Tab-separated table of C-alpha atoms and ligand atoms in Angstrom:
chain	number	residue	atom	x	y	z
A	234	UNK	CA	-0.015	-0.026	-0.177
A	235	UNK	CA	3.162	2.511	-0.552
A	236	UNK	CA	2.251	5.131	-2.653
A	237	UNK	CA	3.982	4.964	-5.936
A	238	UNK	CA	3.640	8.169	-7.682
A	239	UNK	CA	1.838	7.732	-10.579
A	240	UNK	CA	0.178	10.999	-11.591
A	241	UNK	CA	-2.743	11.111	-14.451
A	242	UNK	CA	-4.642	14.490	-15.594
A	243	UNK	CA	-7.585	12.979	-17.546
A	244	UNK	CA	-9.314	15.864	-19.569
A	245	UNK	CA	-9.185	18.256	-16.724
A	246	UNK	CA	-11.283	21.454	-17.047
A	247	UNK	CA	-10.990	23.890	-13.989
A	248	UNK	CA	-12.442	27.323	-13.377
A	249	UNK	CA	-12.722	29.776	-10.550
A	250	UNK	CA	-16.462	30.584	-10.360
A	251	UNK	CA	-16.893	31.830	-14.211
A	252	UNK	CA	-13.153	32.186	-14.825
A	253	UNK	CA	-11.806	29.006	-16.798
A	254	UNK	CA	-8.171	28.592	-15.962
A	255	UNK	CA	-7.606	24.958	-17.083
A	256	UNK	CA	-8.918	23.249	-20.338
A	257	UNK	CA	-8.896	19.665	-21.396
A	258	UNK	CA	-5.715	19.070	-19.808
A	259	UNK	CA	-4.006	15.703	-20.319
A	260	UNK	CA	-0.759	15.028	-18.578
A	261	UNK	CA	0.384	11.372	-18.078
A	262	UNK	CA	3.432	11.267	-15.429
A	263	UNK	CA	4.214	7.816	-14.558
A	264	UNK	CA	6.106	7.200	-11.165
A	265	UNK	CA	9.623	9.141	-11.609
A	266	UNK	CA	8.513	11.045	-14.669
A	267	UNK	CA	9.917	14.439	-14.663
A	268	UNK	CA	7.429	17.188	-16.186
A	269	UNK	CA	8.172	20.634	-16.593
A	270	UNK	CA	5.635	23.418	-17.060
A	271	UNK	CA	6.193	26.605	-18.605
A	272	UNK	CA	3.949	29.742	-19.185
A	273	UNK	CA	3.040	33.302	-18.799
A	274	UNK	CA	2.040	34.418	-15.410
A	275	UNK	CA	-1.799	33.801	-14.944
A	276	UNK	CA	-1.589	30.462	-17.606
A	277	UNK	CA	-2.545	28.047	-14.806
A	278	UNK	CA	0.772	26.705	-13.555
A	279	UNK	CA	-0.010	26.927	-9.743
A	280	UNK	CA	-3.876	25.955	-10.219
A	281	UNK	CA	-2.495	22.436	-11.725
A	282	UNK	CA	-0.369	21.837	-8.291
A	283	UNK	CA	-3.545	22.711	-6.969
A	284	UNK	CA	-5.493	20.254	-8.093
A	285	UNK	CA	-3.010	17.625	-7.332
A	286	UNK	CA	-2.944	18.586	-3.620
A	287	UNK	CA	-6.788	19.065	-3.727
A	288	UNK	CA	-6.624	22.380	-2.595
A	289	UNK	CA	-9.248	22.585	-5.334
A	290	UNK	CA	-11.215	19.993	-7.233
A	291	UNK	CA	-12.020	20.078	-11.219
A	292	UNK	CA	-15.446	20.710	-12.704
A	293	UNK	CA	-14.694	18.199	-15.505
A	294	UNK	CA	-12.233	15.368	-15.680
A	295	UNK	CA	-10.176	13.690	-13.346
A	296	UNK	CA	-6.949	13.654	-11.649
A	297	UNK	CA	-5.441	10.277	-10.682
A	298	UNK	CA	-2.650	9.288	-8.304
A	299	UNK	CA	-2.019	5.661	-8.752
A	300	UNK	CA	-4.943	5.144	-10.971
A	301	UNK	CA	-7.080	6.379	-8.014
A	302	UNK	CA	-9.342	9.626	-8.362
A	303	UNK	CA	-7.616	12.191	-6.053
A	304	UNK	CA	-11.294	12.628	-4.484
A	305	UNK	CA	-11.263	9.101	-3.306
A	306	UNK	CA	-8.077	9.437	-1.399
A	307	UNK	CA	-7.730	10.073	2.366
A	308	UNK	CA	-6.575	13.714	2.328
A	309	UNK	CA	-3.845	13.237	4.891
A	310	UNK	CA	-2.178	10.481	3.040
A	311	UNK	CA	-2.649	12.241	-0.510
A	312	UNK	CA	-0.904	15.556	1.202
A	313	UNK	CA	1.825	13.444	2.747
A	314	UNK	CA	2.490	11.517	-0.509
A	315	UNK	CA	3.300	15.385	-2.047
A	316	UNK	CA	6.169	17.197	-1.275
A	317	UNK	CA	5.594	21.219	-2.611
A	318	UNK	CA	7.934	24.022	-2.497
A	319	UNK	CA	5.042	26.621	-2.999
A	320	UNK	CA	5.401	29.761	-5.129
A	321	UNK	CA	4.481	31.813	-1.774
A	322	UNK	CA	6.715	30.550	0.807
A	323	UNK	CA	4.894	30.317	4.409
A	324	UNK	CA	7.046	30.239	7.843
A	325	UNK	CA	5.684	29.974	10.682
A	326	UNK	CA	6.257	32.111	13.661
A	327	UNK	CA	8.776	29.729	14.727
A	328	UNK	CA	12.744	28.884	15.116
A	329	UNK	CA	14.232	28.060	11.506
A	330	UNK	CA	15.291	24.928	12.369
A	331	UNK	CA	11.296	24.150	13.372
A	332	UNK	CA	10.539	25.531	10.021
A	333	UNK	CA	12.826	23.306	8.260
A	334	UNK	CA	11.715	20.446	10.297
A	335	UNK	CA	7.935	21.123	9.393
A	336	UNK	CA	6.823	17.726	7.800
A	337	UNK	CA	9.298	15.362	9.797
A	338	UNK	CA	9.033	16.294	13.252
A	339	UNK	CA	11.607	13.783	14.168
A	340	UNK	CA	14.267	15.252	12.184
A	341	UNK	CA	17.500	15.265	14.059
A	342	UNK	CA	19.457	18.640	14.317
A	343	UNK	CA	22.393	17.104	11.847
A	344	UNK	CA	19.554	16.097	9.143
A	345	UNK	CA	18.722	19.502	9.564
A	346	UNK	CA	21.835	21.123	8.890
A	347	UNK	CA	22.704	19.121	5.931
A	348	UNK	CA	19.372	19.873	4.423
A	349	UNK	CA	20.247	23.866	4.885
A	350	UNK	CA	23.787	23.253	3.613
A	351	UNK	CA	22.392	21.462	0.135
A	352	UNK	CA	19.539	24.413	0.001
A	353	UNK	CA	22.382	27.132	0.524
A	354	UNK	CA	20.433	28.292	3.656
A	355	UNK	CA	23.200	27.371	6.244
A	356	UNK	CA	25.731	30.592	5.515
A	357	UNK	CA	22.860	32.865	6.083
A	358	UNK	CA	21.229	31.154	9.062
A	359	UNK	CA	24.635	31.305	10.874
A	360	UNK	CA	24.764	34.934	10.536
A	361	UNK	CA	21.614	35.528	12.175
A	362	UNK	CA	21.427	36.392	15.969
A	363	UNK	CA	20.744	32.974	17.304
A	364	UNK	CA	21.354	30.851	14.393
A	365	UNK	CA	19.070	27.915	14.137
A	366	UNK	CA	17.218	28.714	16.953
A	367	UNK	CA	16.235	32.681	15.720
A	368	UNK	CA	12.817	32.830	15.478
A	369	UNK	CA	11.121	33.874	12.247
A	370	UNK	CA	7.994	34.481	10.544
A	371	UNK	CA	5.328	36.888	11.463
A	372	UNK	CA	6.638	37.318	15.216
A	373	UNK	CA	10.315	36.877	14.296
A	374	UNK	CA	12.915	38.239	12.074
A	375	UNK	CA	12.074	38.981	8.465
A	376	UNK	CA	13.857	37.076	5.505
A	377	UNK	CA	14.122	38.134	1.659
A	378	UNK	CA	12.237	36.072	-0.693
A	379	UNK	CA	15.223	34.016	-1.629
A	380	UNK	CA	16.327	33.277	2.012
A	381	UNK	CA	12.718	31.905	2.397
A	382	UNK	CA	12.991	29.577	-1.125
A	383	UNK	CA	15.995	28.290	0.592
A	384	UNK	CA	14.326	27.289	3.880
A	385	UNK	CA	11.451	25.694	1.554
A	386	UNK	CA	13.653	23.766	-0.533
A	387	UNK	CA	15.418	22.515	2.890
A	388	UNK	CA	12.038	21.691	4.140
A	389	UNK	CA	11.603	19.264	1.024
A	390	UNK	CA	15.024	18.217	0.904
A	391	UNK	CA	14.066	16.874	4.712
A	392	UNK	CA	10.782	14.882	3.423
A	393	UNK	CA	10.625	12.158	1.054
A	394	UNK	CA	7.142	11.898	-0.783
A	395	UNK	CA	6.799	10.231	-3.771
A	396	UNK	CA	5.577	13.209	-5.574
A	397	UNK	CA	7.556	16.461	-5.779
A	398	UNK	CA	6.498	19.587	-6.824
A	399	UNK	CA	8.506	22.937	-7.363
A	400	UNK	CA	6.438	26.152	-8.160
A	401	UNK	CA	8.844	28.811	-8.971
A	402	UNK	CA	11.110	27.391	-6.112
A	403	UNK	CA	14.296	29.511	-6.959
A	404	UNK	CA	12.671	32.314	-8.701
A	405	UNK	CA	13.990	34.884	-5.960
A	406	UNK	CA	17.677	33.567	-5.577
A	407	UNK	CA	20.718	34.546	-7.701
A	408	UNK	CA	21.754	32.715	-10.926
A	409	UNK	CA	24.706	31.682	-8.730
A	410	UNK	CA	22.893	30.276	-5.797
A	411	UNK	CA	20.224	28.925	-8.525
A	412	UNK	CA	23.306	26.801	-9.754
A	413	UNK	CA	24.284	25.234	-6.426
A	414	UNK	CA	20.891	24.471	-5.426
A	415	UNK	CA	20.275	23.061	-8.450
A	416	UNK	CA	22.738	20.011	-7.503
A	417	UNK	CA	20.504	19.259	-4.417
A	418	UNK	CA	17.273	19.567	-6.490
A	419	UNK	CA	18.626	16.961	-8.750
A	420	UNK	CA	19.149	14.580	-6.039
A	421	UNK	CA	16.093	15.301	-4.670
A	422	UNK	CA	13.973	14.580	-7.965
A	423	UNK	CA	15.686	11.476	-8.474
A	424	UNK	CA	13.244	8.670	-8.595
A	425	UNK	CA	10.514	10.903	-7.572
A	426	UNK	CA	7.445	12.219	-9.828
A	427	UNK	CA	8.579	15.689	-10.307
A	428	UNK	CA	6.779	18.902	-11.653
A	429	UNK	CA	8.808	21.687	-11.781
A	430	UNK	CA	7.241	25.089	-12.639
A	431	UNK	CA	10.084	27.883	-13.660
A	432	UNK	CA	10.794	30.593	-15.843
A	433	UNK	CA	14.483	29.387	-16.501
A	434	UNK	CA	15.407	27.164	-19.739
A	435	UNK	CA	18.235	25.821	-17.556
A	436	UNK	CA	15.527	24.509	-14.931
A	437	UNK	CA	13.481	22.772	-17.348
A	438	UNK	CA	15.501	21.468	-20.095
A	439	UNK	CA	16.441	18.017	-18.870
A	440	UNK	CA	12.519	17.199	-18.003
A	441	UNK	CA	11.269	13.833	-19.783
A	442	UNK	CA	8.390	16.146	-20.779
A	443	UNK	CA	8.079	20.399	-21.236
A	444	UNK	CA	4.672	21.455	-21.265
A	445	UNK	CA	4.130	24.889	-22.374
A	446	UNK	CA	0.530	26.600	-20.793
A	447	UNK	CA	-1.278	29.445	-22.588
A	448	UNK	CA	-4.758	30.743	-21.044
A	449	UNK	CA	-5.241	27.194	-19.584
A	450	UNK	CA	-4.326	25.280	-22.389
A	451	UNK	CA	-1.364	23.119	-23.910
A	452	UNK	CA	-0.032	24.541	-26.718
A	453	UNK	CA	3.187	22.757	-26.991
A	454	UNK	CA	4.745	19.581	-25.365
A	455	UNK	CA	7.659	17.450	-25.794
A	456	UNK	CA	11.495	17.429	-24.810
A	457	UNK	CA	13.788	20.206	-25.019
A	458	UNK	CA	14.785	19.082	-28.338
A	459	UNK	CA	11.623	18.429	-29.819
A	460	UNK	CA	10.525	21.630	-28.683
A	461	UNK	CA	13.441	23.538	-30.285
A	462	UNK	CA	12.828	22.027	-33.446
A	463	UNK	CA	9.309	23.068	-33.193
A	464	UNK	CA	10.248	26.289	-33.426
A	465	UNK	CA	7.371	27.750	-31.541
A	466	UNK	CA	6.657	29.571	-27.869
A	467	UNK	CA	9.485	27.431	-26.450
A	468	UNK	CA	12.127	28.182	-28.874
A	469	UNK	CA	11.129	32.044	-28.618
A	470	UNK	CA	11.908	31.512	-24.827
A	471	UNK	CA	15.142	29.897	-25.623
A	472	UNK	CA	16.153	32.718	-28.026
A	473	UNK	CA	15.477	35.406	-25.477
B	600	LIG	C1	-4.519	31.025	-13.045
B	600	LIG	C2	-7.140	32.890	-12.021
B	600	LIG	C3	-6.001	33.820	-12.221
B	600	LIG	C4	-5.462	33.477	-13.710
B	600	LIG	C5	-6.006	31.877	-13.455
B	600	LIG	C6	-5.530	31.662	-7.448
B	600	LIG	C7	-6.579	32.259	-8.398
B	600	LIG	C8	-6.487	32.310	-9.551
B	600	LIG	N1	-7.588	32.631	-10.335
B	600	LIG	C9	-8.424	33.224	-10.010
B	600	LIG	O1	-9.273	33.437	-10.774
B	600	LIG	N2	-8.798	32.971	-8.196
B	600	LIG	C10	-7.796	32.531	-7.688
B	600	LIG	O2	-8.022	32.235	-6.468
B	600	LIG	O3	-6.493	31.772	-12.310
B	600	LIG	O4	-3.706	31.593	-11.869
B	600	LIG	P1	-2.337	30.464	-11.706
B	600	LIG	O5	-2.738	28.872	-11.800
B	600	LIG	O6	-2.114	30.797	-10.526
B	600	LIG	O7	-1.587	31.097	-12.696
B	600	LIG	P2	0.362	30.987	-12.993
B	600	LIG	O8	0.618	30.119	-11.813
B	600	LIG	O9	0.327	30.449	-14.216
B	600	LIG	O10	0.663	32.217	-12.990
B	600	LIG	P3	2.207	32.926	-12.060
B	600	LIG	O11	1.989	34.141	-11.940
B	600	LIG	O12	2.344	32.014	-10.695
B	600	LIG	O13	3.558	32.473	-13.077
B	600	LIG	O14	-6.205	33.998	-14.747
B	600	LIG	O15	-6.355	35.192	-12.355
B	601	LIG	MG1	1.752	30.118	-10.139
């Protein structure tokens, strides 16, 4: 009864009230596949994430995990099977250590530090007044967008869910840090079904399938090489 991590979107249409956000979406991501999603702001990328996590349900079609409609999943088991680095990182008013260990309360300090190092967060944490015991979030020290993202990545590195979603996970860090984190993310992705939402070609080009969304519809899909040959939207992003 272990979750394998097969994800399937079967002709999914999703609306917020009258606003059609996703239309006739088919995605086949058997366990271990890496799917990248690109598209302009408002194209519907985060909405795909929201449907996998069941923050929302589609009006038409089905989202399946391991061949079972996510509506029939026990919500706790489903959410435990999906590790998400959200676009907007949420930090609790708690210590940095506890923020990283959220999702794995029995993590040791060694594991927390290893995860922080891999996410390029260790150095700035050590510069904080109380290191890993520094309280952050609403009632604590404020962190920059890029620092928050690195905490969120460290958090994801600690849990080992079969499905991993990275929604703009490195958008606020500089190129050099992104390059360093990429190594850790690659290790994290190994063996997991992964959805990578990103704007930079460097983050998506190794994916098994790259999907281009436009106004809630898939307009292009394929590997990096296939999409370059197509000379369409992806090619234009590549050239810029
Ligand atoms: C897709 C609309 C949004 C956009 C479309 C969260 C939310 C979104 N929308 C609503 O009408 N109500 C809502 O509560 O849905 O939005 P998305 O999936 O968030 O797009 P994205 O992730 O591709 O965009 P971005 O900016 O993260 O690159 O029309 O107005
Ligand atoms: Mg989004």
